[in-house]
PDB file of C-alpha atoms in Angstrom:
ATOM      1  CA  ASN A 119     115.219  85.835 129.427  1.00 50.00           C
ATOM      2  CA  HIS A 120     112.410  84.280 127.398  1.00 55.00           C
ATOM      3  CA  GLU A 121     110.058  87.228 128.152  1.00 59.00           C
ATOM      4  CA  ALA A 122     112.229  89.902 126.844  1.00 58.00           C
ATOM      5  CA  VAL A 123     112.757  88.013 123.649  1.00 55.00           C
ATOM      6  CA  ASN A 124     109.098  87.245 122.948  1.00 59.00           C
ATOM      7  CA  ASN A 125     107.882  90.610 123.872  1.00 62.00           C
ATOM      8  CA  ARG A 126     109.754  92.631 121.397  1.00 67.00           C
ATOM      9  CA  THR A 127     108.309  94.287 118.251  1.00 70.00           C
ATOM     10  CA  PHE A 128     109.377  93.731 114.769  1.00 71.00           C
ATOM     11  CA  ALA A 129     108.971  94.914 111.207  1.00 75.00           C
ATOM     12  CA  VAL A 130     108.273  93.041 108.006  1.00 78.00           C
ATOM     13  CA  GLU A 131     108.580  94.670 104.814  1.00 83.00           C
ATOM     14  CA  TYR A 132     106.400  93.072 102.293  1.00 82.00           C
ATOM     15  CA  THR A 133     104.714  95.765 100.135  1.00 82.00           C
ATOM     16  CA  HIS A 134     107.173  95.248  97.361  1.00 87.00           C
ATOM     17  CA  LEU A 135     105.740  91.878  96.634  1.00 87.00           C
ATOM     18  CA  THR A 136     103.980  91.714  93.315  1.00 90.00           C
ATOM     19  CA  SER A 137     101.418  89.051  94.366  1.00 91.00           C
ATOM     20  CA  ALA A 138      98.334  90.362  95.875  1.00 91.00           C
ATOM     21  CA  SER A 139      97.460  86.910  97.262  1.00 92.00           C
ATOM     22  CA  LYS A 140     100.702  86.924  98.968  1.00 90.00           C
ATOM     23  CA  LYS A 141     100.620  90.336 100.490  1.00 88.00           C
ATOM     24  CA  LEU A 142      97.183  89.571 101.697  1.00 88.00           C
ATOM     25  CA  TRP A 143      98.321  86.463 103.280  1.00 89.00           C
ATOM     26  CA  LEU A 144     101.236  87.991 105.001  1.00 87.00           C
ATOM     27  CA  ARG A 145      98.987  91.091 106.225  1.00 83.00           C
ATOM     28  CA  LYS A 146      96.443  88.757 107.968  1.00 83.00           C
ATOM     29  CA  ARG A 147      99.205  87.020 109.764  1.00 82.00           C
ATOM     30  CA  LEU A 148     101.252  90.008 110.726  1.00 80.00           C
ATOM     31  CA  GLU A 149      99.154  93.022 111.218  1.00 75.00           C
ATOM     32  CA  PRO A 150      96.556  93.004 114.184  1.00 72.00           C
ATOM     33  CA  GLU A 151      93.113  93.626 113.679  1.00 68.00           C
ATOM     34  CA  ARG A 152      91.879  97.135 113.883  1.00 62.00           C
ATOM     35  CA  ALA A 153      89.617  97.087 117.230  1.00 53.00           C
ATOM     36  CA  MET A 154      88.477 100.684 116.560  1.00 61.00           C
ATOM     37  CA  GLN A 155      85.967 101.055 113.794  1.00 73.00           C
ATOM     38  CA  THR A 156      85.059 104.716 112.583  1.00 78.00           C
ATOM     39  CA  THR A 157      81.429 105.871 112.584  1.00 84.00           C
ATOM     40  CA  LYS A 158      80.148 108.224 109.924  1.00 89.00           C
ATOM     41  CA  ASP A 159      80.134 111.041 112.251  1.00 90.00           C
ATOM     42  CA  GLN A 160      83.737 110.580 113.049  1.00 85.00           C
ATOM     43  CA  LYS A 161      84.546 110.403 109.479  1.00 86.00           C
ATOM     44  CA  ILE A 162      82.807 113.611 108.927  1.00 91.00           C
ATOM     45  CA  LYS A 163      84.748 115.273 111.696  1.00 88.00           C
ATOM     46  CA  ILE A 164      88.012 113.944 110.483  1.00 86.00           C
ATOM     47  CA  MET A 165      87.180 115.512 107.161  1.00 89.00           C
ATOM     48  CA  LYS A 166      86.370 118.955 108.634  1.00 91.00           C
ATOM     49  CA  ARG A 167      89.658 119.315 110.236  1.00 87.00           C
ATOM     50  CA  LEU A 168      91.669 117.912 107.426  1.00 87.00           C
ATOM     51  CA  THR A 169      89.938 120.785 105.229  1.00 91.00           C
ATOM     52  CA  VAL A 170      90.549 123.348 107.702  1.00 90.00           C
ATOM     53  CA  ALA A 171      94.114 122.245 107.935  1.00 87.00           C
ATOM     54  CA  ASP A 172      94.439 122.345 103.984  1.00 88.00           C
ATOM     55  CA  VAL A 173      92.930 125.799 103.771  1.00 92.00           C
ATOM     56  CA  PHE A 174      95.164 127.069 106.631  1.00 90.00           C
ATOM     57  CA  GLU A 175      98.209 125.721 104.667  1.00 88.00           C
ATOM     58  CA  GLU A 176      96.835 127.220 101.557  1.00 90.00           C
ATOM     59  CA  TYR A 177      96.605 130.644 103.489  1.00 92.00           C
ATOM     60  CA  LEU A 178      99.971 130.301 104.984  1.00 90.00           C
ATOM     61  CA  ALA A 179     101.295 129.926 101.283  1.00 88.00           C
ATOM     62  CA  ASP A 180      99.428 133.020 100.156  1.00 91.00           C
ATOM     63  CA  ALA A 181     100.320 135.225 103.381  1.00 91.00           C
ATOM     64  CA  PHE A 182     103.950 134.137 103.439  1.00 90.00           C
ATOM     65  CA  PRO A 183     105.202 133.232  99.831  1.00 88.00           C
ATOM     66  CA  SER A 184     108.829 133.424 100.705  1.00 88.00           C
ATOM     67  CA  ALA A 185     108.956 131.781 104.266  1.00 84.00           C
ATOM     68  CA  LYS A 186     109.998 128.388 104.390  1.00 83.00           C
ATOM     69  CA  ARG A 187     107.128 126.003 105.536  1.00 79.00           C
ATOM     70  CA  PHE A 188     106.396 122.322 105.942  1.00 76.00           C
ATOM     71  CA  GLY A 189     103.084 121.287 104.291  1.00 78.00           C
ATOM     72  CA  LEU A 190     100.889 118.417 104.795  1.00 76.00           C
ATOM     73  CA  GLU A 191     101.509 116.855 101.419  1.00 78.00           C
ATOM     74  CA  GLY A 192     101.711 113.038 102.191  1.00 74.00           C
ATOM     75  CA  ALA A 193     101.189 113.366 105.962  1.00 78.00           C
ATOM     76  CA  GLU A 194      97.445 114.264 106.196  1.00 79.00           C
ATOM     77  CA  GLY A 195      96.873 111.142 108.243  1.00 77.00           C
ATOM     78  CA  ILE A 196      98.834 112.801 111.019  1.00 82.00           C
ATOM     79  CA  VAL A 197      96.193 115.554 111.682  1.00 81.00           C
ATOM     80  CA  PRO A 198      93.452 113.291 113.049  1.00 82.00           C
ATOM     81  CA  GLY A 199      95.948 111.296 115.048  1.00 83.00           C
ATOM     82  CA  LEU A 200      97.245 114.574 116.586  1.00 85.00           C
ATOM     83  CA  VAL A 201      93.889 115.907 117.332  1.00 83.00           C
ATOM     84  CA  ALA A 202      92.948 112.600 119.147  1.00 83.00           C
ATOM     85  CA  LEU A 203      96.071 112.827 121.108  1.00 87.00           C
ATOM     86  CA  VAL A 204      95.307 116.348 122.170  1.00 88.00           C
ATOM     87  CA  GLU A 205      91.927 115.624 123.040  1.00 85.00           C
ATOM     88  CA  ARG A 206      92.718 112.683 125.145  1.00 86.00           C
ATOM     89  CA  ALA A 207      95.493 114.382 126.931  1.00 89.00           C
ATOM     90  CA  SER A 208      93.069 117.103 127.829  1.00 89.00           C
ATOM     91  CA  GLU A 209      90.709 114.762 129.443  1.00 85.00           C
ATOM     92  CA  GLN A 210      93.220 113.612 131.689  1.00 78.00           C
TER      93      GLN A 210
END
């Protein structure tokens, strides 16, 4: 079926390329433009939430030093996404 083949998603790994111009060329052709622009107020809200999450993580490390925890290190970007998901779900 023609539609089944053309409606699939695919991934292309190009970040290993050393040429910045080649990476930019591929990025422009493969990645969609971001429709959502973040306002200054939204950025401040996101920063506050990340700060709260970071402070909470530090508190847990101090309060439970021997407990196994999974921190935010390297995954900070998921915090605003999860908050947006919960907010959107609560509106439904």
